[in-house]
Amino acid sequence: MTDLELRHRTYALFVQLGRAPLPEELGARDEVLAGWSRLHDAHALVLWPSREEIRMLNPFSAVPTAHRVRAGGRWWYGNCAWDAFGICAALGAEGRIESSCPDCGEALAFQSDRPGELLFHCLVPAARWWSDIGFT
Amino acid sequence: MNLFRSEEHIECWLAGREPGRTLPVAKLRELAQAWWSDRLDPAWRPHSREQNQKILERLGLTGEFWRLP
């Protein structure tokens, strides 16, 4: 299995299961972990420091975040506001996005195709997005 | 990369830090569509840096801040 095939299969299984797949669900554990590690280094996914579990399969987050999306009949988590819309785009489905204003904490909930007048702020310049992708 | 209720809320949240860039949420939706819509396509191939930079440029996101490494 090439790294690109592994990536496709990882995404497909994530969407099918609604959660990050375990390495043994995709093939021989050691081979999958080695492939994931190469994909992590190529910024194609994000692993936890142990390099044994997926943290981000952008735009999807494997862990709960402040950016929740209901689309395609299931709840998902995005890594950021951009990714919340990205989940709808990737699934080819409009959905409900729930987030909150980081300043005042007020809940923000809307349909992805009717987002209203909210503002998106990108703090980190593009050149540094991957310097600390968790912070970005 | 967060959503805010208004410019005033962004300013309060920054608390004196250097701001990044602010977009209307409708522009973010366009950006997400262009960036992520092919991600689950079985024929998907990784976007090159140039492809991604063109996506940003098409949406008017130009200048040093939006320059990919």
PDB file of C-alpha atoms in Angstrom:
ATOM      1  CA  MET A   1       0.000   0.000   0.000  1.00  0.00           C
ATOM      2  CA  THR A   2       1.457   3.372  -1.017  1.00  0.00           C
ATOM      3  CA  ASP A   3       1.285   6.328   1.330  1.00  0.00           C
ATOM      4  CA  LEU A   4      -1.337   7.919  -0.925  1.00  0.00           C
ATOM      5  CA  GLU A   5      -3.458   4.772  -0.767  1.00  0.00           C
ATOM      6  CA  LEU A   6      -3.048   4.683   3.000  1.00  0.00           C
ATOM      7  CA  ARG A   7      -4.160   8.290   3.167  1.00  0.00           C
ATOM      8  CA  HIS A   8      -7.247   7.606   1.040  1.00  0.00           C
ATOM      9  CA  ARG A   9      -8.155   4.560   3.123  1.00  0.00           C
ATOM     10  CA  THR A  10      -7.617   6.449   6.385  1.00  0.00           C
ATOM     11  CA  TYR A  11      -9.942   9.246   5.275  1.00  0.00           C
ATOM     12  CA  ALA A  12     -12.555   6.818   3.949  1.00  0.00           C
ATOM     13  CA  LEU A  13     -12.603   4.824   7.176  1.00  0.00           C
ATOM     14  CA  PHE A  14     -12.707   7.985   9.310  1.00  0.00           C
ATOM     15  CA  VAL A  15     -15.830   9.110   7.456  1.00  0.00           C
ATOM     16  CA  GLN A  16     -17.372   5.644   7.575  1.00  0.00           C
ATOM     17  CA  LEU A  17     -16.770   5.191  11.310  1.00  0.00           C
ATOM     18  CA  GLY A  18     -17.142   8.802  12.413  1.00  0.00           C
ATOM     19  CA  ARG A  19     -13.905   8.508  14.372  1.00  0.00           C
ATOM     20  CA  ALA A  20     -10.186   8.067  13.802  1.00  0.00           C
ATOM     21  CA  PRO A  21      -9.420   4.517  12.729  1.00  0.00           C
ATOM     22  CA  LEU A  22      -6.980   2.387  14.658  1.00  0.00           C
ATOM     23  CA  PRO A  23      -3.898   1.319  12.699  1.00  0.00           C
ATOM     24  CA  GLU A  24      -4.881  -2.349  12.805  1.00  0.00           C
ATOM     25  CA  GLU A  25      -8.209  -1.458  11.159  1.00  0.00           C
ATOM     26  CA  LEU A  26      -6.262  -0.435   8.061  1.00  0.00           C
ATOM     27  CA  GLY A  27      -3.651  -3.159   7.787  1.00  0.00           C
ATOM     28  CA  ALA A  28      -0.543  -4.473   9.478  1.00  0.00           C
ATOM     29  CA  ARG A  29      -0.058  -2.205  12.487  1.00  0.00           C
ATOM     30  CA  ASP A  30       3.666  -1.541  11.990  1.00  0.00           C
ATOM     31  CA  GLU A  31       3.255  -0.761   8.296  1.00  0.00           C
ATOM     32  CA  VAL A  32       0.344   1.569   8.916  1.00  0.00           C
ATOM     33  CA  LEU A  33       2.159   3.392  11.724  1.00  0.00           C
ATOM     34  CA  ALA A  34       5.236   3.816   9.522  1.00  0.00           C
ATOM     35  CA  GLY A  35       3.040   5.198   6.724  1.00  0.00           C
ATOM     36  CA  TRP A  36       1.162   7.526   9.069  1.00  0.00           C
ATOM     37  CA  SER A  37       4.481   8.787  10.407  1.00  0.00           C
ATOM     38  CA  ARG A  38       5.634   9.683   6.878  1.00  0.00           C
ATOM     39  CA  LEU A  39       2.281  11.364   6.194  1.00  0.00           C
ATOM     40  CA  HIS A  40       2.619  13.310   9.451  1.00  0.00           C
ATOM     41  CA  ASP A  41       6.066  14.538   8.387  1.00  0.00           C
ATOM     42  CA  ALA A  42       4.565  15.583   5.040  1.00  0.00           C
ATOM     43  CA  HIS A  43       1.777  17.528   6.847  1.00  0.00           C
ATOM     44  CA  ALA A  44      -0.821  15.182   5.340  1.00  0.00           C
ATOM     45  CA  LEU A  45      -2.256  14.329   8.767  1.00  0.00           C
ATOM     46  CA  VAL A  46      -1.358  15.059  12.380  1.00  0.00           C
ATOM     47  CA  LEU A  47      -0.464  12.363  14.911  1.00  0.00           C
ATOM     48  CA  TRP A  48      -0.173  12.648  18.662  1.00  0.00           C
ATOM     49  CA  PRO A  49       3.445  12.721  19.940  1.00  0.00           C
ATOM     50  CA  SER A  50       3.391   8.932  20.438  1.00  0.00           C
ATOM     51  CA  ARG A  51       2.828   8.694  16.650  1.00  0.00           C
ATOM     52  CA  GLU A  52       0.368   5.858  17.246  1.00  0.00           C
ATOM     53  CA  GLU A  53      -2.948   7.749  17.058  1.00  0.00           C
ATOM     54  CA  ILE A  54      -4.426  10.374  14.760  1.00  0.00           C
ATOM     55  CA  ARG A  55      -5.094  13.820  16.186  1.00  0.00           C
ATOM     56  CA  MET A  56      -6.137  15.642  13.016  1.00  0.00           C
ATOM     57  CA  LEU A  57      -7.211  14.373   9.641  1.00  0.00           C
ATOM     58  CA  ASN A  58      -7.819  17.824   8.274  1.00  0.00           C
ATOM     59  CA  PRO A  59     -10.435  19.177   8.143  1.00  0.00           C
ATOM     60  CA  PHE A  60     -11.602  16.580  10.681  1.00  0.00           C
ATOM     61  CA  SER A  61     -10.445  16.504  14.285  1.00  0.00           C
ATOM     62  CA  ALA A  62     -10.205  13.162  16.044  1.00  0.00           C
ATOM     63  CA  VAL A  63     -10.901  14.820  19.395  1.00  0.00           C
ATOM     64  CA  PRO A  64     -13.642  17.197  20.552  1.00  0.00           C
ATOM     65  CA  THR A  65     -12.993  20.856  19.797  1.00  0.00           C
ATOM     66  CA  ALA A  66     -14.888  24.138  20.013  1.00  0.00           C
ATOM     67  CA  HIS A  67     -15.977  23.740  16.375  1.00  0.00           C
ATOM     68  CA  ARG A  68     -18.742  21.167  16.026  1.00  0.00           C
ATOM     69  CA  VAL A  69     -20.494  20.292  12.793  1.00  0.00           C
ATOM     70  CA  ARG A  70     -23.647  18.318  12.052  1.00  0.00           C
ATOM     71  CA  ALA A  71     -23.464  17.135   8.444  1.00  0.00           C
ATOM     72  CA  GLY A  72     -24.107  13.939   6.540  1.00  0.00           C
ATOM     73  CA  GLY A  73     -26.205  12.542   9.387  1.00  0.00           C
ATOM     74  CA  ARG A  74     -23.514  12.734  12.050  1.00  0.00           C
ATOM     75  CA  TRP A  75     -21.693  15.131  14.371  1.00  0.00           C
ATOM     76  CA  TRP A  76     -18.051  15.940  13.585  1.00  0.00           C
ATOM     77  CA  TYR A  77     -15.393  18.179  15.069  1.00  0.00           C
ATOM     78  CA  GLY A  78     -13.299  20.614  13.028  1.00  0.00           C
ATOM     79  CA  ASN A  79      -9.824  21.717  14.074  1.00  0.00           C
ATOM     80  CA  CYS A  80     -10.785  25.363  13.603  1.00  0.00           C
ATOM     81  CA  ALA A  81     -13.540  27.492  12.075  1.00  0.00           C
ATOM     82  CA  TRP A  82     -12.052  27.066   8.593  1.00  0.00           C
ATOM     83  CA  ASP A  83     -12.128  23.305   9.039  1.00  0.00           C
ATOM     84  CA  ALA A  84     -15.729  23.377  10.272  1.00  0.00           C
ATOM     85  CA  PHE A  85     -16.748  24.735   6.880  1.00  0.00           C
ATOM     86  CA  GLY A  86     -14.209  22.360   5.350  1.00  0.00           C
ATOM     87  CA  ILE A  87     -16.050  19.356   6.745  1.00  0.00           C
ATOM     88  CA  CYS A  88     -19.217  20.442   4.958  1.00  0.00           C
ATOM     89  CA  ALA A  89     -17.209  21.026   1.774  1.00  0.00           C
ATOM     90  CA  ALA A  90     -15.460  17.654   1.992  1.00  0.00           C
ATOM     91  CA  LEU A  91     -18.716  15.798   2.649  1.00  0.00           C
ATOM     92  CA  GLY A  92     -20.483  17.735  -0.109  1.00  0.00           C
ATOM     93  CA  ALA A  93     -23.268  18.593   2.314  1.00  0.00           C
ATOM     94  CA  GLU A  94     -24.452  21.710   4.044  1.00  0.00           C
ATOM     95  CA  GLY A  95     -24.693  21.377   7.792  1.00  0.00           C
ATOM     96  CA  ARG A  96     -25.114  23.021  11.158  1.00  0.00           C
ATOM     97  CA  ILE A  97     -21.972  24.599  12.607  1.00  0.00           C
ATOM     98  CA  GLU A  98     -21.708  25.280  16.319  1.00  0.00           C
ATOM     99  CA  SER A  99     -18.860  27.312  17.759  1.00  0.00           C
ATOM    100  CA  SER A 100     -18.433  30.181  20.186  1.00  0.00           C
ATOM    101  CA  CYS A 101     -16.937  33.651  20.184  1.00  0.00           C
ATOM    102  CA  PRO A 102     -13.508  33.273  21.869  1.00  0.00           C
ATOM    103  CA  ASP A 103     -13.852  36.764  23.342  1.00  0.00           C
ATOM    104  CA  CYS A 104     -17.200  36.577  25.111  1.00  0.00           C
ATOM    105  CA  GLY A 105     -17.993  32.867  24.935  1.00  0.00           C
ATOM    106  CA  GLU A 106     -21.378  33.404  23.336  1.00  0.00           C
ATOM    107  CA  ALA A 107     -22.565  30.385  21.392  1.00  0.00           C
ATOM    108  CA  LEU A 108     -22.553  30.772  17.606  1.00  0.00           C
ATOM    109  CA  ALA A 109     -24.745  28.329  15.713  1.00  0.00           C
ATOM    110  CA  PHE A 110     -25.860  28.556  12.112  1.00  0.00           C
ATOM    111  CA  GLN A 111     -26.420  26.652   8.900  1.00  0.00           C
ATOM    112  CA  SER A 112     -23.248  26.494   6.813  1.00  0.00           C
ATOM    113  CA  ASP A 113     -25.028  28.024   3.810  1.00  0.00           C
ATOM    114  CA  ARG A 114     -26.469  30.854   5.919  1.00  0.00           C
ATOM    115  CA  PRO A 115     -23.546  31.928   8.130  1.00  0.00           C
ATOM    116  CA  GLY A 116     -24.770  35.481   8.650  1.00  0.00           C
ATOM    117  CA  GLU A 117     -22.484  38.380   9.455  1.00  0.00           C
ATOM    118  CA  LEU A 118     -19.885  36.729  11.667  1.00  0.00           C
ATOM    119  CA  LEU A 119     -16.185  37.420  11.204  1.00  0.00           C
ATOM    120  CA  PHE A 120     -13.298  34.983  10.835  1.00  0.00           C
ATOM    121  CA  HIS A 121      -9.918  35.929  12.250  1.00  0.00           C
ATOM    122  CA  CYS A 122      -6.716  34.200  11.195  1.00  0.00           C
ATOM    123  CA  LEU A 123      -4.013  35.159  13.699  1.00  0.00           C
ATOM    124  CA  VAL A 124      -1.023  33.270  12.286  1.00  0.00           C
ATOM    125  CA  PRO A 125       0.516  34.123   8.878  1.00  0.00           C
ATOM    126  CA  ALA A 126       0.320  31.330   6.287  1.00  0.00           C
ATOM    127  CA  ALA A 127       4.073  30.804   6.343  1.00  0.00           C
ATOM    128  CA  ARG A 128       3.840  29.696   9.986  1.00  0.00           C
ATOM    129  CA  TRP A 129       0.622  27.631   9.974  1.00  0.00           C
ATOM    130  CA  TRP A 130       2.513  24.361  10.299  1.00  0.00           C
ATOM    131  CA  SER A 131       5.086  25.624  12.813  1.00  0.00           C
ATOM    132  CA  ASP A 132       2.535  24.773  15.525  1.00  0.00           C
ATOM    133  CA  ILE A 133      -0.572  23.428  13.825  1.00  0.00           C
ATOM    134  CA  GLY A 134      -2.350  22.914  17.152  1.00  0.00           C
ATOM    135  CA  PHE A 135      -2.043  26.614  17.968  1.00  0.00           C
ATOM    136  CA  THR A 136      -2.847  27.695  14.410  1.00  0.00           C
TER     137      THR A 136
ATOM    138  CA  MET B   1      -8.669  30.418  13.361  1.00  0.00           C
ATOM    139  CA  ASN B   2     -11.884  31.418  15.056  1.00  0.00           C
ATOM    140  CA  LEU B   3     -15.252  33.024  14.472  1.00  0.00           C
ATOM    141  CA  PHE B   4     -16.137  36.247  16.255  1.00  0.00           C
ATOM    142  CA  ARG B   5     -19.290  38.261  16.710  1.00  0.00           C
ATOM    143  CA  SER B   6     -17.731  41.563  15.599  1.00  0.00           C
ATOM    144  CA  GLU B   7     -14.524  43.565  15.108  1.00  0.00           C
ATOM    145  CA  GLU B   8     -14.853  44.783  18.689  1.00  0.00           C
ATOM    146  CA  HIS B   9     -14.758  41.222  19.980  1.00  0.00           C
ATOM    147  CA  ILE B  10     -11.659  40.486  17.893  1.00  0.00           C
ATOM    148  CA  GLU B  11      -9.924  43.537  19.310  1.00  0.00           C
ATOM    149  CA  CYS B  12     -10.784  42.589  22.899  1.00  0.00           C
ATOM    150  CA  TRP B  13      -9.629  39.015  22.318  1.00  0.00           C
ATOM    151  CA  LEU B  14      -6.321  40.157  20.835  1.00  0.00           C
ATOM    152  CA  ALA B  15      -5.643  42.172  23.994  1.00  0.00           C
ATOM    153  CA  GLY B  16      -2.860  44.131  22.357  1.00  0.00           C
ATOM    154  CA  ARG B  17      -1.376  41.290  20.321  1.00  0.00           C
ATOM    155  CA  GLU B  18      -0.599  41.960  16.690  1.00  0.00           C
ATOM    156  CA  PRO B  19      -3.714  41.153  14.668  1.00  0.00           C
ATOM    157  CA  GLY B  20      -3.751  38.672  11.815  1.00  0.00           C
ATOM    158  CA  ARG B  21      -6.330  39.027   9.067  1.00  0.00           C
ATOM    159  CA  THR B  22     -10.114  39.218   9.337  1.00  0.00           C
ATOM    160  CA  LEU B  23     -12.525  37.908   6.717  1.00  0.00           C
ATOM    161  CA  PRO B  24     -16.318  37.906   6.452  1.00  0.00           C
ATOM    162  CA  VAL B  25     -17.596  34.432   7.225  1.00  0.00           C
ATOM    163  CA  ALA B  26     -19.058  34.185   3.713  1.00  0.00           C
ATOM    164  CA  LYS B  27     -15.503  34.488   2.342  1.00  0.00           C
ATOM    165  CA  LEU B  28     -14.362  31.773   4.727  1.00  0.00           C
ATOM    166  CA  ARG B  29     -17.075  29.519   3.360  1.00  0.00           C
ATOM    167  CA  GLU B  30     -15.798  30.121  -0.179  1.00  0.00           C
ATOM    168  CA  LEU B  31     -12.251  29.440   0.945  1.00  0.00           C
ATOM    169  CA  ALA B  32     -13.210  26.188   2.656  1.00  0.00           C
ATOM    170  CA  GLN B  33     -15.095  25.057  -0.433  1.00  0.00           C
ATOM    171  CA  ALA B  34     -12.109  25.693  -2.688  1.00  0.00           C
ATOM    172  CA  TRP B  35      -9.597  24.189  -0.239  1.00  0.00           C
ATOM    173  CA  TRP B  36     -11.401  21.074   0.991  1.00  0.00           C
ATOM    174  CA  SER B  37     -14.131  20.049  -1.453  1.00  0.00           C
ATOM    175  CA  ASP B  38     -11.996  17.423  -3.209  1.00  0.00           C
ATOM    176  CA  ARG B  39     -10.493  15.906  -0.052  1.00  0.00           C
ATOM    177  CA  LEU B  40     -12.612  12.744  -0.007  1.00  0.00           C
ATOM    178  CA  ASP B  41     -12.536  12.232  -3.766  1.00  0.00           C
ATOM    179  CA  PRO B  42     -10.950   8.831  -4.523  1.00  0.00           C
ATOM    180  CA  ALA B  43      -8.980  10.537  -7.304  1.00  0.00           C
ATOM    181  CA  TRP B  44      -7.634  13.193  -4.926  1.00  0.00           C
ATOM    182  CA  ARG B  45      -3.969  14.053  -5.156  1.00  0.00           C
ATOM    183  CA  PRO B  46      -2.151  16.371  -2.774  1.00  0.00           C
ATOM    184  CA  HIS B  47      -2.461  20.015  -3.745  1.00  0.00           C
ATOM    185  CA  SER B  48       0.829  21.605  -4.639  1.00  0.00           C
ATOM    186  CA  ARG B  49       1.894  24.775  -2.866  1.00  0.00           C
ATOM    187  CA  GLU B  50       1.198  26.631  -6.117  1.00  0.00           C
ATOM    188  CA  GLN B  51      -2.351  25.241  -6.356  1.00  0.00           C
ATOM    189  CA  ASN B  52      -3.115  26.306  -2.806  1.00  0.00           C
ATOM    190  CA  GLN B  53      -1.575  29.735  -3.325  1.00  0.00           C
ATOM    191  CA  LYS B  54      -3.801  30.194  -6.386  1.00  0.00           C
ATOM    192  CA  ILE B  55      -6.860  29.341  -4.303  1.00  0.00           C
ATOM    193  CA  LEU B  56      -5.927  32.095  -1.872  1.00  0.00           C
ATOM    194  CA  GLU B  57      -5.198  34.556  -4.675  1.00  0.00           C
ATOM    195  CA  ARG B  58      -8.500  33.849  -6.451  1.00  0.00           C
ATOM    196  CA  LEU B  59     -10.274  34.867  -3.267  1.00  0.00           C
ATOM    197  CA  GLY B  60      -8.238  38.044  -2.955  1.00  0.00           C
ATOM    198  CA  LEU B  61      -6.090  36.721  -0.133  1.00  0.00           C
ATOM    199  CA  THR B  62      -2.782  38.135  -1.278  1.00  0.00           C
ATOM    200  CA  GLY B  63       0.268  39.736   0.267  1.00  0.00           C
ATOM    201  CA  GLU B  64       2.906  38.490   2.669  1.00  0.00           C
ATOM    202  CA  PHE B  65       0.412  37.307   5.308  1.00  0.00           C
ATOM    203  CA  TRP B  66      -1.138  34.778   2.933  1.00  0.00           C
ATOM    204  CA  ARG B  67       2.112  33.601   1.331  1.00  0.00           C
ATOM    205  CA  LEU B  68       2.493  29.858   1.857  1.00  0.00           C
ATOM    206  CA  PRO B  69       5.949  28.513   2.708  1.00  0.00           C
TER     207      PRO B  69
END
